[in-house]
Amino acid sequence: MATGMTTISEKKTDLKKVRNIGFIAHIDAGKTTVTERVLFFTGETYKIGNIDEGTTVMDFMSLERERGITIGSAATNVKWAGHQVNIIDTPGHVDFTAEVERSLRVLDGGVVVLESVSGVQPQSETVWRQADTYKVPRLIFVNKMDRLGADFDYAVRTVHERLGANAVPIQIPMGAESEFHGLIDLVAQKAYSYETPEAIEHQITDIPAEYKDAATAARLHLVEKVAETDDDLMLKFLEEEEISDQELKAALRRATIALKIFPVCVGSALRHRGIHPLLDAVIDYLPSPLDVDAIRGIDPNDESIKLERMPSPDDPLSALAFKVVTDQHVGRLVYLRVYSGVLEAGTNVYNSATRSRERVGRLMVMHADSREEKKSAGPGEIVAAIGLKDTVTGQTLCSQDHQISLEKISFPEPVLSVAVEPKTRSDQEKMSTALLRLADEDPTLVVSSDDESGQVILAGMGELHLDVIVERMRREFGVEATVGAPRVAYRETVTAIATAQGKLVRQTGGHGQFGDCTLRLEPLEPGGGLQFESAITGSTLPKEYFKPIEQGFREAARSGVLAGYPVVDLKAVLVDGSYHEVDSSEMAFKVAASMAFKAAMSKGKPALLEPIMNIEVVTPAEYLGDVLGDLNSRRSQVQNMEARGDVQVISAFIPLAETFQYATHVRSLTTGRASFSMELDHYSAVPKNVAEKVTGN
C-alpha cells in the first residue's frame, strides 16, 4: 500500500470545472480497465494497470487483484482539459451492490460501461435503476468493440429495449472485432483513427470516404433527437437551417443533464481506443456540481421542516459520509461529499444523526490507496477525513448553528447467512474486533449471535460477499475461523385474512396491567412490507394507545409462528379494543398487540417465503441441454432464451437455496466456458416438502 503523503497547495476550486463521476456496469464489462486507461492518459500513472497481471491502481486490495474483480469502490481524481474529474470505480458484482448505491448517492454523473457483445445485462439494469433513483445523468460507453461478435447497434438497441432509455450515439465505430480501428465523433465530424493494432495514440482526421454515408445518417439522427428536446433547434431543424457544433453541443449538454438523452460513446479500453473522446464527452456533457439541483434535507429537530443547501462556500456546511474504510497506516477514514460550505481540517463539526460534535483531524484527497493532504474542502469535493470516531455511512455532518439531515442511503436486506466460529481461543477476541471493523465499513454486513447455539452469525448479500468477509478477516486481522453451511434468509407471511384478540389482564398488589386489542391481518402483494392502520376511533380506545399497539405488532413481526423468521407483506388493522381507566398502560397494550398478532397469524394460513433470484447464464450452444437440465433440477423457472452470436443466454428465476456452489458446478458442466450472474428478484412461497424441512414439522 502506498504511504506517500503530500500536501496540495490550497486554491479556490472553480466548481464549473469539477466533474464527480462514477464508472458503473455489469461485472466484466470493463469498468476498472476503462478507469486504468483514464489514469494513464491523464498522466496520473506512468504504466498501464492490467487486471490479468494484478497491477491495477484502483483494485488495490490483494483479494481484488487475485480474483480479478472490484470489491470496494475506489476514489481518485484526474485533470483533463483544465477540469478536475473526481472518479469512483464501483464493483459490478451483485454481492457488492451497496458500494454502487452509496457511490451513486454522492455522484453528479455516471459513465455506464456496456459490453459490445452482450449489451445490457442483468446487473446493468440494476445499476441503471439505482442511478434513476438518484437522478444521475449518464453517458454510455460501449466497450470491447474489438471482441468477436462485437455489435455496436445491438448494444444501443438493448438500452432502448431493456432500459427504455433514450440512448443516442454521439460516436460510431469504424470497423468491429479485429477490424476495429477507430471511431467517428458525430458532433465535431472528425475521425479518431489508430494506425496500427498496438497504437496507443490516435490521429484526428477527416471522416474516411467509406464511412461518410453512415456518419451523415448518424449525425442527422443525433441532431433530430437533440432538436426534440430544444424548441429553438427544432425550428432550425424543420427549416433546414445550419446548426453549428456549438449549438448542438450546448443543447445536448442540457438534454443530458435533464435525463432526456443518454449520449453513447464507443471504444475498446483494453486496446486504449476511445478513451480521449470519452473524457472529452465527460467534460462536455456531464454536470458540474453547479448544474445539479440544490441538495435537500430536513431539520433534525423538526422533520416537517424541509431545507435546501446551495453548492456554495457561503452556505452553511453540509457533507454526507458515504463510506468508511480502515486504513492500516492512518486508521479510520470516512469518505465525505461536501455539498455546501467549507469543511476545514482541525475544526469541529456537528453530526445531525448522533446529535454530537466530532473533530475533523485531517482531510485527504484519495488516489486509490495513496493520499494527499488538504487543509479544506468546498462544495462538490470528495475527500476522506481522519479523526471522525462515531460517524458512519449515510450520516450528515453540518454546522451546529445550521443543522440539516440529508437523505440517508438505503441498503438492501441481507439474503444469506453463515455461522462463524474462531478456531482458537486467542482468535475469539481478534474476531470480535475484526467483525466490528468490517461491519463499520460495510452496511450490508449484519453481525448477530444465535441465542440458542451461541454462534456468531454473519448475514450478507451472497456467497461471494461472505467468502470475501471471511478471507479479509484472515488476511487483514489474522483471524482463522471455521464457517458453517450457508443459510437462507427465509420470510413468513399470511395467505388469508384472520382476526384475533389479545388481552393482558394481570392483577398484582396495587396497579394491575390491562390491555385489550383485536387485530385483523390481511395479506399484501409481494414487496408490500409491513403496514398498520386503525379502523376504530378514539372513542373506543384512547389514541395514545395506537402507537404502542403498532410497536407491539412490529416487534412481534420480527419472528413469525412457523420457524421464527421475520414476517413481511401483511397489513395489521386495529378493529377493536378496550381499556381500564387505572390499570391500562402503554406496556400492557404492547404485550396485548403482540398476543393478538401471534394468534391471528396462526389462524391466517401462515406460509414460508424464500428469496428467488433472477439468474442469467451465458453458455456455449453445445452445453445448452446440460445447463437447462441442471437448472430444472434446481427448481428454476426459465423465463427466456436467446442466441447471441455463438452463445445461448438463459434467463430464469431460481430459489437462492438451490444456488450454493453453483459457480463451481456450472464450470465443471461446461469445462469452464459458461458464466452467470444473479440478483434478488422477489420472495415467493416455499413448496410444501421444502417448508417441512425448514420448519422441522
mmCIF file of C-alpha atoms in Angstrom, residues 491-494 502 517 519 521 530-532 547-568 570 572 587-602 606:
data_model
loop_
_atom_site.group_PDB
_atom_site.id
_atom_site.type_symbol
_atom_site.label_atom_id
_atom_site.label_comp_id
_atom_site.label_asym_id
_atom_site.label_seq_id
_atom_site.Cartn_x
_atom_site.Cartn_y
_atom_site.Cartn_z
ATOM 1 C CA ARG A 491 -39.510 -14.823 5.499
ATOM 2 C CA GLU A 492 -43.037 -15.580 6.740
ATOM 3 C CA THR A 493 -46.428 -14.145 5.796
ATOM 4 C CA VAL A 494 -50.166 -14.887 5.975
ATOM 5 C CA GLY A 502 -55.013 -10.154 22.502
ATOM 6 C CA CYS A 517 -56.974 -5.080 21.349
ATOM 7 C CA LEU A 519 -56.134 -7.091 15.123
ATOM 8 C CA LEU A 521 -54.234 -9.366 9.453
ATOM 9 C CA LEU A 530 -45.464 -4.269 6.943
ATOM 10 C CA GLN A 531 -48.350 -1.821 7.250
ATOM 11 C CA PHE A 532 -50.502 -0.760 10.183
ATOM 12 C CA LYS A 547 -48.715 3.839 18.856
ATOM 13 C CA PRO A 548 -47.845 1.160 21.483
ATOM 14 C CA ILE A 549 -50.171 -1.297 19.684
ATOM 15 C CA GLU A 550 -48.312 -0.636 16.408
ATOM 16 C CA GLN A 551 -44.955 -1.024 18.191
ATOM 17 C CA GLY A 552 -46.094 -4.307 19.759
ATOM 18 C CA PHE A 553 -47.220 -5.602 16.347
ATOM 19 C CA ARG A 554 -43.949 -4.591 14.612
ATOM 20 C CA GLU A 555 -41.787 -6.122 17.340
ATOM 21 C CA ALA A 556 -43.792 -9.369 17.269
ATOM 22 C CA ALA A 557 -43.480 -9.462 13.456
ATOM 23 C CA ARG A 558 -39.698 -9.829 13.781
ATOM 24 C CA SER A 559 -40.286 -13.542 14.310
ATOM 25 C CA GLY A 560 -43.164 -15.491 12.766
ATOM 26 C CA VAL A 561 -45.047 -18.518 14.063
ATOM 27 C CA LEU A 562 -43.682 -21.143 11.638
ATOM 28 C CA ALA A 563 -39.926 -21.049 12.165
ATOM 29 C CA GLY A 564 -39.212 -17.682 13.779
ATOM 30 C CA TYR A 565 -38.308 -15.815 10.538
ATOM 31 C CA PRO A 566 -39.243 -12.112 10.051
ATOM 32 C CA VAL A 567 -42.784 -11.504 8.788
ATOM 33 C CA VAL A 568 -43.387 -9.489 5.590
ATOM 34 C CA LEU A 570 -49.049 -8.048 5.531
ATOM 35 C CA ALA A 572 -52.460 -5.238 10.532
ATOM 36 C CA MET A 587 -46.604 -1.561 28.001
ATOM 37 C CA ALA A 588 -49.830 -3.548 28.550
ATOM 38 C CA PHE A 589 -51.102 -2.632 25.060
ATOM 39 C CA LYS A 590 -47.737 -3.529 23.524
ATOM 40 C CA VAL A 591 -47.979 -7.025 25.029
ATOM 41 C CA ALA A 592 -51.667 -7.347 24.035
ATOM 42 C CA ALA A 593 -50.853 -6.388 20.415
ATOM 43 C CA SER A 594 -48.081 -8.990 20.334
ATOM 44 C CA MET A 595 -50.518 -11.659 21.615
ATOM 45 C CA ALA A 596 -53.199 -10.620 19.077
ATOM 46 C CA PHE A 597 -50.665 -10.716 16.221
ATOM 47 C CA LYS A 598 -49.363 -14.202 17.076
ATOM 48 C CA ALA A 599 -52.907 -15.592 17.448
ATOM 49 C CA ALA A 600 -54.147 -14.011 14.198
ATOM 50 C CA MET A 601 -51.081 -15.156 12.290
ATOM 51 C CA SER A 602 -51.606 -18.771 13.379
ATOM 52 C CA PRO A 606 -49.135 -18.764 7.516
#
